[in-house]
GROMACS .gro file of C-alpha atoms in nm:
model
  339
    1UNK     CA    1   1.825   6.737  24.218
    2UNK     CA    2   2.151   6.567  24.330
    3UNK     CA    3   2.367   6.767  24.554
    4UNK     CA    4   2.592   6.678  24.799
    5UNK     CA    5   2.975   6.737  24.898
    6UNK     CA    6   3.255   6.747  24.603
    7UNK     CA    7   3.390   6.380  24.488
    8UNK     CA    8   3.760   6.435  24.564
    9UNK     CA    9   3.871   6.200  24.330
   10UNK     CA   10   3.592   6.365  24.071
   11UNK     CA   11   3.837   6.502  23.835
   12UNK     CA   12   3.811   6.402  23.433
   13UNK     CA   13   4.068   6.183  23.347
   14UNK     CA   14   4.082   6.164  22.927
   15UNK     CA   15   4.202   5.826  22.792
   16UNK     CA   16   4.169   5.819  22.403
   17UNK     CA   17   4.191   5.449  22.311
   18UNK     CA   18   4.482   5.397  22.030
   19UNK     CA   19   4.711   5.102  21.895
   20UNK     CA   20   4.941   4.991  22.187
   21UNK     CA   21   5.293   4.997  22.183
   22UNK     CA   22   5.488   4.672  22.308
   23UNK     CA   23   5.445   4.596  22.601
   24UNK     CA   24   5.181   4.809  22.691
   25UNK     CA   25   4.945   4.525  22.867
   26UNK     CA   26   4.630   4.807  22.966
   27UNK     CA   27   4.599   4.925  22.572
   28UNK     CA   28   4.600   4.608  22.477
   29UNK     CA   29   4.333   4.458  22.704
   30UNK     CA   30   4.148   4.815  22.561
   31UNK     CA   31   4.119   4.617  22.232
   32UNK     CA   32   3.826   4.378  22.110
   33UNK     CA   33   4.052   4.206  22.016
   34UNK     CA   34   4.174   4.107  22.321
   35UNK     CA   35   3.834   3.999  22.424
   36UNK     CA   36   3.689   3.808  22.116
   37UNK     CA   37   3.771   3.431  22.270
   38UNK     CA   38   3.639   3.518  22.585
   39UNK     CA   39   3.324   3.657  22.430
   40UNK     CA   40   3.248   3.388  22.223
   41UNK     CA   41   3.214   3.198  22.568
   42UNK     CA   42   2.996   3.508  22.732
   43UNK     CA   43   2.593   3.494  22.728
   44UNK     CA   44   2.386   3.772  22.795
   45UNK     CA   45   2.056   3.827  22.848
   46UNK     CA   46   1.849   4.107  22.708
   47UNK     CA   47   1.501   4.203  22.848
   48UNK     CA   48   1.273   4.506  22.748
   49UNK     CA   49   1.063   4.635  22.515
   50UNK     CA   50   1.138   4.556  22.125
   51UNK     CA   51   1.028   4.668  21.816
   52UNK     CA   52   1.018   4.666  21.436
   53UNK     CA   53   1.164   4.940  21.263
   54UNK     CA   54   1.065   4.944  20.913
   55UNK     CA   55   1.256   5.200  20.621
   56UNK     CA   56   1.080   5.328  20.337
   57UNK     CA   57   1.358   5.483  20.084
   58UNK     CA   58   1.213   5.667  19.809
   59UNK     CA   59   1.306   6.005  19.643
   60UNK     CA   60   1.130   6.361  19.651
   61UNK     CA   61   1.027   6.541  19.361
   62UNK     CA   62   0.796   6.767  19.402
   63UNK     CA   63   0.551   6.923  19.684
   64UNK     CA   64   0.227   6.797  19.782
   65UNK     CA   65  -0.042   7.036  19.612
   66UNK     CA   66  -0.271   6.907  19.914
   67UNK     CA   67  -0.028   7.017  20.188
   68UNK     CA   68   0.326   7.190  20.218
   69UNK     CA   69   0.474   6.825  20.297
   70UNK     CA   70   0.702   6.666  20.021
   71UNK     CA   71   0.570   6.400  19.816
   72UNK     CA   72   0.763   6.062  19.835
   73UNK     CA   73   0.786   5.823  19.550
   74UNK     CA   74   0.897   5.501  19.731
   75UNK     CA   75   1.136   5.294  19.604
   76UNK     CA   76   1.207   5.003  19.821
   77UNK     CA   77   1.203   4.898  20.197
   78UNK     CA   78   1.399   4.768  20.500
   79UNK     CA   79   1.312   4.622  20.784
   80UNK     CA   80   1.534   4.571  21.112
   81UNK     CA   81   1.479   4.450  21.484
   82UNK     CA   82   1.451   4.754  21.725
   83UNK     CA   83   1.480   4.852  22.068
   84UNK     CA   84   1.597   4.578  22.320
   85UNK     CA   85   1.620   4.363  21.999
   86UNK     CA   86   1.877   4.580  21.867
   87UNK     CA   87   2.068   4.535  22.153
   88UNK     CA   88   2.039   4.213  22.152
   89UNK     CA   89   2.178   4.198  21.755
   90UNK     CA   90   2.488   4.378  21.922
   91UNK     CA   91   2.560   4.142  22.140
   92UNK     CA   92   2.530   3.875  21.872
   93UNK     CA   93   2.738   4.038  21.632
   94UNK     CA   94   3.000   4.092  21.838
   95UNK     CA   95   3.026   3.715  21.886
   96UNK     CA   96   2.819   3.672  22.220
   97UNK     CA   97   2.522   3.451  22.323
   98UNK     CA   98   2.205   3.699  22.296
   99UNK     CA   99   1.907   3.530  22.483
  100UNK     CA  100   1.582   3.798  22.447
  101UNK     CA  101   1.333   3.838  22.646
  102UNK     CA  102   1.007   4.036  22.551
  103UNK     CA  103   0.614   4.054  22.508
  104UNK     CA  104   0.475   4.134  22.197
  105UNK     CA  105   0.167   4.015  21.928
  106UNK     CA  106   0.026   3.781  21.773
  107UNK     CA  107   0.065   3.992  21.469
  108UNK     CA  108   0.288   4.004  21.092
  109UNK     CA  109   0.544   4.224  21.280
  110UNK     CA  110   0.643   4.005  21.556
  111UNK     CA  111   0.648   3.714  21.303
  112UNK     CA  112   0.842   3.949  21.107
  113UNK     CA  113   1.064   3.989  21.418
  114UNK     CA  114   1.138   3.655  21.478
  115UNK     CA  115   1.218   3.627  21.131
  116UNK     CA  116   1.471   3.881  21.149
  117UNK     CA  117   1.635   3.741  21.494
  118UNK     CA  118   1.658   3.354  21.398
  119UNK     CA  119   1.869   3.489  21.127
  120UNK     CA  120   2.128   3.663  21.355
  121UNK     CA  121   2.142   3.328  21.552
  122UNK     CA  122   1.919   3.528  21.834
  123UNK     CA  123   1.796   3.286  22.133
  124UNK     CA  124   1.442   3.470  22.162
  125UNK     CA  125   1.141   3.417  22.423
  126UNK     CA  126   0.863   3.617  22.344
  127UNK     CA  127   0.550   3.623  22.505
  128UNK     CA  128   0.259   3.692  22.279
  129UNK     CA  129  -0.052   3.783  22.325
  130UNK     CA  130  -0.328   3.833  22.069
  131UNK     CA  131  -0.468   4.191  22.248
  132UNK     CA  132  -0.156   4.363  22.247
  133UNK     CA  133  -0.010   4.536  21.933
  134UNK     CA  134   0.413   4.450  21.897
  135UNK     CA  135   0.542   4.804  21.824
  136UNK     CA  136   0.650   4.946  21.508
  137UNK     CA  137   0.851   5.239  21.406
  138UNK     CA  138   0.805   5.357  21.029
  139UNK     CA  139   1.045   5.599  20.898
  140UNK     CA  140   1.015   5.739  20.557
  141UNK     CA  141   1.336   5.826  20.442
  142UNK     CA  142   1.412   6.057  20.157
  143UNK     CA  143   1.743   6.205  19.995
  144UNK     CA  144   1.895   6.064  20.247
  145UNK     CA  145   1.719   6.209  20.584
  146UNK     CA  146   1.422   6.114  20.774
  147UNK     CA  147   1.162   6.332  20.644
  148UNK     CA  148   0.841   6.155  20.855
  149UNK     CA  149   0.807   5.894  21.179
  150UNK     CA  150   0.494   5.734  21.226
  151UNK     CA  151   0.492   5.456  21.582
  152UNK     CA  152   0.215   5.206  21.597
  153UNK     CA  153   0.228   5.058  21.977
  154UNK     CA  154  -0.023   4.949  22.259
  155UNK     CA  155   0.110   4.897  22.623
  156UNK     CA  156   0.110   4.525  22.711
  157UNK     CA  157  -0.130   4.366  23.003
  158UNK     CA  158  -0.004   4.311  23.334
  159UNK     CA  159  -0.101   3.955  23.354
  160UNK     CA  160   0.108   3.857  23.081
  161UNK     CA  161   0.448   4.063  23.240
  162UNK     CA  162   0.401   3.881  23.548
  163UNK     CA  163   0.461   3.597  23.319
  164UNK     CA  164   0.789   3.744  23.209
  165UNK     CA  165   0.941   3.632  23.582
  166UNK     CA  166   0.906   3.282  23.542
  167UNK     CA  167   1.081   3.270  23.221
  168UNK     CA  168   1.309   3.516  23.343
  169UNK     CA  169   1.408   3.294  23.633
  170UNK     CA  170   1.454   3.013  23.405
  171UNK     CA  171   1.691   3.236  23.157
  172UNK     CA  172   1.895   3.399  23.453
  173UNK     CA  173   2.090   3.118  23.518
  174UNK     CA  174   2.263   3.056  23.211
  175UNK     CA  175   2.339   3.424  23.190
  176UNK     CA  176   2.662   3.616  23.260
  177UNK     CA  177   2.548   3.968  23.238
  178UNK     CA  178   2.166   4.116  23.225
  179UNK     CA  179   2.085   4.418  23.053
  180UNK     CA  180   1.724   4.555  23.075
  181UNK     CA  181   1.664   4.805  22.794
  182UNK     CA  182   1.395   5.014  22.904
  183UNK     CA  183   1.224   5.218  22.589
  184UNK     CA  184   0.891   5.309  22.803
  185UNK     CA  185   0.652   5.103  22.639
  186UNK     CA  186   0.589   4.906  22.961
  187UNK     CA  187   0.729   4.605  22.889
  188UNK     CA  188   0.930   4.652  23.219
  189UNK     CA  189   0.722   4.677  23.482
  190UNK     CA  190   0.886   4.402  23.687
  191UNK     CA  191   1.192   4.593  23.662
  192UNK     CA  192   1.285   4.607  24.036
  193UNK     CA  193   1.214   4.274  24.090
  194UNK     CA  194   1.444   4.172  23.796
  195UNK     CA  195   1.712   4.395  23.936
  196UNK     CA  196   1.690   4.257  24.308
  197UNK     CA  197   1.715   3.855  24.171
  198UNK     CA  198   2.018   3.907  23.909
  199UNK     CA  199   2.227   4.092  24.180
  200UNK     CA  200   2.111   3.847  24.434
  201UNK     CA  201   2.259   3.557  24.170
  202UNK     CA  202   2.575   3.724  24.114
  203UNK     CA  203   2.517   3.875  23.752
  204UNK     CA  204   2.613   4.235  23.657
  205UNK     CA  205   2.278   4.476  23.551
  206UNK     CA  206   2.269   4.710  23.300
  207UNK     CA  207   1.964   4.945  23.312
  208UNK     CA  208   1.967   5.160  22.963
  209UNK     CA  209   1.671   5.448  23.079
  210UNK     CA  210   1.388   5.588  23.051
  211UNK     CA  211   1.186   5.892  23.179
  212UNK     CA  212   1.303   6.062  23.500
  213UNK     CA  213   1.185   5.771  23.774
  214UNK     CA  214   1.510   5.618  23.827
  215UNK     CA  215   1.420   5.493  24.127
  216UNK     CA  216   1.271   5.189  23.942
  217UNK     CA  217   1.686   5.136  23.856
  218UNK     CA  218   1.783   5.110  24.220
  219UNK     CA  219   2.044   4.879  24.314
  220UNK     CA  220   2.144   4.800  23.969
  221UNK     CA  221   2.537   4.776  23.896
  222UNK     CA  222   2.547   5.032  23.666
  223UNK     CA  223   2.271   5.229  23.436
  224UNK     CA  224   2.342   5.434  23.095
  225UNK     CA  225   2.160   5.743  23.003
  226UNK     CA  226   2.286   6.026  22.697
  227UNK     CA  227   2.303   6.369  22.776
  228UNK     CA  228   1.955   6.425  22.758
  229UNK     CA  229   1.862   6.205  22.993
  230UNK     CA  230   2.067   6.241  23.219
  231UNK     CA  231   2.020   6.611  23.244
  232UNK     CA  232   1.633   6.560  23.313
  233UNK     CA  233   1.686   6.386  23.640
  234UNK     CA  234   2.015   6.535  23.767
  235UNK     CA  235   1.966   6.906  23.622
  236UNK     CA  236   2.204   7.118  23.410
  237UNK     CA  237   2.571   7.088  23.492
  238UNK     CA  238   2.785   7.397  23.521
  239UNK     CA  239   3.070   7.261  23.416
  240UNK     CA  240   3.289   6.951  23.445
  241UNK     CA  241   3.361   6.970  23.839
  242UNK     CA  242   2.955   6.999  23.875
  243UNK     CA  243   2.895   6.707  23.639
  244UNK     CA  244   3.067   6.491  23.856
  245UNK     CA  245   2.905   6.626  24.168
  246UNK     CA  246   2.580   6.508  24.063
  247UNK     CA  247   2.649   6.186  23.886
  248UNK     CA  248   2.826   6.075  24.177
  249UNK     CA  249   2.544   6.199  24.380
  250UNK     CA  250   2.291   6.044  24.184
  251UNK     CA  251   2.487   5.708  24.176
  252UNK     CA  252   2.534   5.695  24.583
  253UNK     CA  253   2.154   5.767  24.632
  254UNK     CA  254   2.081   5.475  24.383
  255UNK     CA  255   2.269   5.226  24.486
  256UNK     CA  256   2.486   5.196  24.192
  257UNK     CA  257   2.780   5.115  24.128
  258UNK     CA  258   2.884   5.272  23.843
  259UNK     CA  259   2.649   5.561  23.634
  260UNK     CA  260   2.780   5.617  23.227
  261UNK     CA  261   2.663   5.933  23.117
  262UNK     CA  262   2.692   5.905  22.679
  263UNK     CA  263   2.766   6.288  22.556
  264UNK     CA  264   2.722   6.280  22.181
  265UNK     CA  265   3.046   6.514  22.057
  266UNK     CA  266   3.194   6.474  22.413
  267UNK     CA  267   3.222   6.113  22.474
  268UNK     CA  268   3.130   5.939  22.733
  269UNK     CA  269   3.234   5.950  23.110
  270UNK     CA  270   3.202   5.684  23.341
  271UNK     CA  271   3.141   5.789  23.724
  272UNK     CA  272   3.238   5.500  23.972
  273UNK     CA  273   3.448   5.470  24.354
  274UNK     CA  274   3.717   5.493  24.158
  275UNK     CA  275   3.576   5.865  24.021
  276UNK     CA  276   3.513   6.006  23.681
  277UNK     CA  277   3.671   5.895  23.341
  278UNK     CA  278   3.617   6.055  23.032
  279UNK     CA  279   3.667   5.915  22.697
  280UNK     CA  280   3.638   6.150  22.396
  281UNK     CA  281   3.473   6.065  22.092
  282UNK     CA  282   3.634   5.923  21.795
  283UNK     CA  283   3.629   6.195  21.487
  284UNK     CA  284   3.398   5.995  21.252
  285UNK     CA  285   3.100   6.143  21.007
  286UNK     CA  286   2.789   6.090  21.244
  287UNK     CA  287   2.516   6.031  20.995
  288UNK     CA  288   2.265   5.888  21.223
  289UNK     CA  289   2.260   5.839  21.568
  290UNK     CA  290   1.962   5.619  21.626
  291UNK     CA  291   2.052   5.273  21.784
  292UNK     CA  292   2.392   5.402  21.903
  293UNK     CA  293   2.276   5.401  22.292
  294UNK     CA  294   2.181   5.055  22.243
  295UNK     CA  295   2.531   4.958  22.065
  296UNK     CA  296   2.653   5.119  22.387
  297UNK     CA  297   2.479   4.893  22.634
  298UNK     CA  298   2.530   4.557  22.418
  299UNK     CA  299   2.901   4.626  22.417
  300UNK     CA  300   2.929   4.728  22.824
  301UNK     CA  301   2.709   4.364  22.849
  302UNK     CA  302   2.912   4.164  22.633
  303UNK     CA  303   3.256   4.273  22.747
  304UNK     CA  304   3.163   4.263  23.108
  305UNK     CA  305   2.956   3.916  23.055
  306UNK     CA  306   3.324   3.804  22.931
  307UNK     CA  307   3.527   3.970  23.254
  308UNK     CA  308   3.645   4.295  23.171
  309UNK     CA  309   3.663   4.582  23.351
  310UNK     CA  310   3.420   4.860  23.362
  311UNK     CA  311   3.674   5.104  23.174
  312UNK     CA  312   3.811   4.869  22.939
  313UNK     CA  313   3.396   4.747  22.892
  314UNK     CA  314   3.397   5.166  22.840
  315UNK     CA  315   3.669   5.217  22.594
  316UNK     CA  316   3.518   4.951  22.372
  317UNK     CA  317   3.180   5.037  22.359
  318UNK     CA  318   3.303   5.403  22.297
  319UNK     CA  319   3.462   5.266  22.013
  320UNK     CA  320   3.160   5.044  21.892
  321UNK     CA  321   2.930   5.375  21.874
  322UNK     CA  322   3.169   5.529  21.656
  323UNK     CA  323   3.114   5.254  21.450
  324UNK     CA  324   2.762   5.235  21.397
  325UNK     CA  325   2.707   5.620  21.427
  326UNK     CA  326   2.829   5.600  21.037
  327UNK     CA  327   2.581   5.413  20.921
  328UNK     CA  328   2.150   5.484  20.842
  329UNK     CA  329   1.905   5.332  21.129
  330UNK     CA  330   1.939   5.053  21.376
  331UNK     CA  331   2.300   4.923  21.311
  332UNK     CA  332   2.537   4.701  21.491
  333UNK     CA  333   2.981   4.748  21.502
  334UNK     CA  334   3.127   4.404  21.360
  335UNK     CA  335   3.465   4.285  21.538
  336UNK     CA  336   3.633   4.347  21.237
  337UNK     CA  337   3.552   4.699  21.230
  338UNK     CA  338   3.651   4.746  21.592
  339UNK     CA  339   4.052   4.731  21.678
   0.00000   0.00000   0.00000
């Protein structure tokens, strides 16, 4: 568990991010706004594990008289890109170059992935191979709420991972910004190696995590677990003072340089050198918060990609979960829906 002496400069600073008044120069550079040339010229790429999720809507009637489960007359179906390929639809929507690296299949859902991710003007590399199984997520949705998950998934070989570097190597120089979205499915286990050649070439790394070996992560400009997460590495925080203690602990014995812990109803705060900054949650109607972390990530990439700073990168992609928090499943926040 982290310990270690108090941060001095540990103390939560709250910055809510609203409309500037003239001339106010730092709320305005807070706005997408104020960003969307630059990241039309940013490119970012994404590697980790993706998936399919697939949606089947349909409404509940009655009770199964096999089983006290509800019985689910389906209606229609969705399908979106998930997991690192949701983060990699962020950082297209908000008006970035996404270039996406994975392993999957040779199977209907990876088609169906590729599908998907030509659509949304997605550069995508996927290695495929015919023994491994591209993951799927079905959720059966009823009334409105997920009443059943089901995954589908196989780990992918080593020899075709260590293929991943090559084409890594290749994509890593016409990248501004690498984000490596870990969702455990082993798609990452090169990670270290990935880590130790993009901060060798200059680029900022984004490690979104997974599981409590975070030594894996070491070295790696900043990482971005929830609550949750975060919790299961560093332990239970007392209070605010205590939070900071061990994030900043945690961060220093990782080599990081900045650790963004996401806190559902509490916002975010961002631990750094330049201590802890905390940035409350916009009041919205959360209706699902699945693919919010990964909106999270995508906007820290693409605004940093394009040269902002880690708070302003913060205060944006605060405002981009917000956003998709609002809406059912895997969603991304469009520029116009972000000030």
């Amino acid at each position: 568990m982290p310990g270690g002496e108090r941060e001095p400069s540990a103390r939560a600073t709250e910055i809510t991010p609203s409309p500037p008044r003239a001339g106010e120069g730092s709320g305005e550079a807070s706005r997408f706004s104020a960003w969307r040339t630059r990241v039309a010229k940013a490119n970012v790429l994404i590697v980790g594990d993706v998936m399919l999720d697939r949606y089947w809507f349909g409404d509940v009637e009655r009770i199964s008289p096999e089983a006290p489960v509800p019985v689910v007359k389906i209606a229609r179906s969705d399908e979106r890109p998930g997991g690192a390929a949701n983060v990699a639809r962020n950082v297209a929507a908000l008006g970035a170059r996404a270039m996406l690296l994975s392993a999957t299949g040779k199977d209907e859902a990876a088609d169906a992935l590729l599908r998907l991710l030509d659509t949304e003007r997605i550069h995508t590399s996927f290695l495929r191979d015919a023994s491994l199984k591209t993951t799927v997520k079905l959720r059966v949705i009823g009334r409105q709420q997920q009443l059943l998950r089901i995954d589908f998934e196989t780990p992918p070989p080593h020899e075709l991972l260590a293929a991943h570097l090559a084409e890594f190597d290749h994509l890593l120089g016409d990248a501004d910004a690498l984000v490596l979205s870990d969702y455990g499915k082993g798609g990452l286990a090169h990670i270290a190696t990935m880590i130790e050649r993009a901060r060798a070439a200059g680029k900022p790394v984004l490690v979104d995590p997974k599981g409590d070996d975070w030594e894996r992560y070491r070295g790696a400009t900043m990482i971005t677990p929830n609550r949750s997460e975060f919790r299961q590495v560093a332990g239970r925080a007392r209070d605010e003072d205590d939070l900071a203690r061990r994030a900043q602990a945690l961060r220093r014995d990782l080599d990081l340089d900045a650790l963004l812990v996401t806190r559902s109803e509490e916002g975010m705060s961002l631990f750094s050198d330049a201590g802890t900054l905390t940035i409350p949650a916009q009041a919205r109607e959360v209706f699902d918060v699945s693919g919010a972390g990964d909106t999270v990530i995508a906007t820290l990439g693409t605004l940093l990609a394009a040269g902002a700073s880690l708070p302003i990168a913060t205060a944006i992609a605060n405002e981009a979960a917000g956003v998709v928090v609002g809406k059912l499943g895997t969603a991304v926040a469009e520029p116009g829906e972000l000030s």
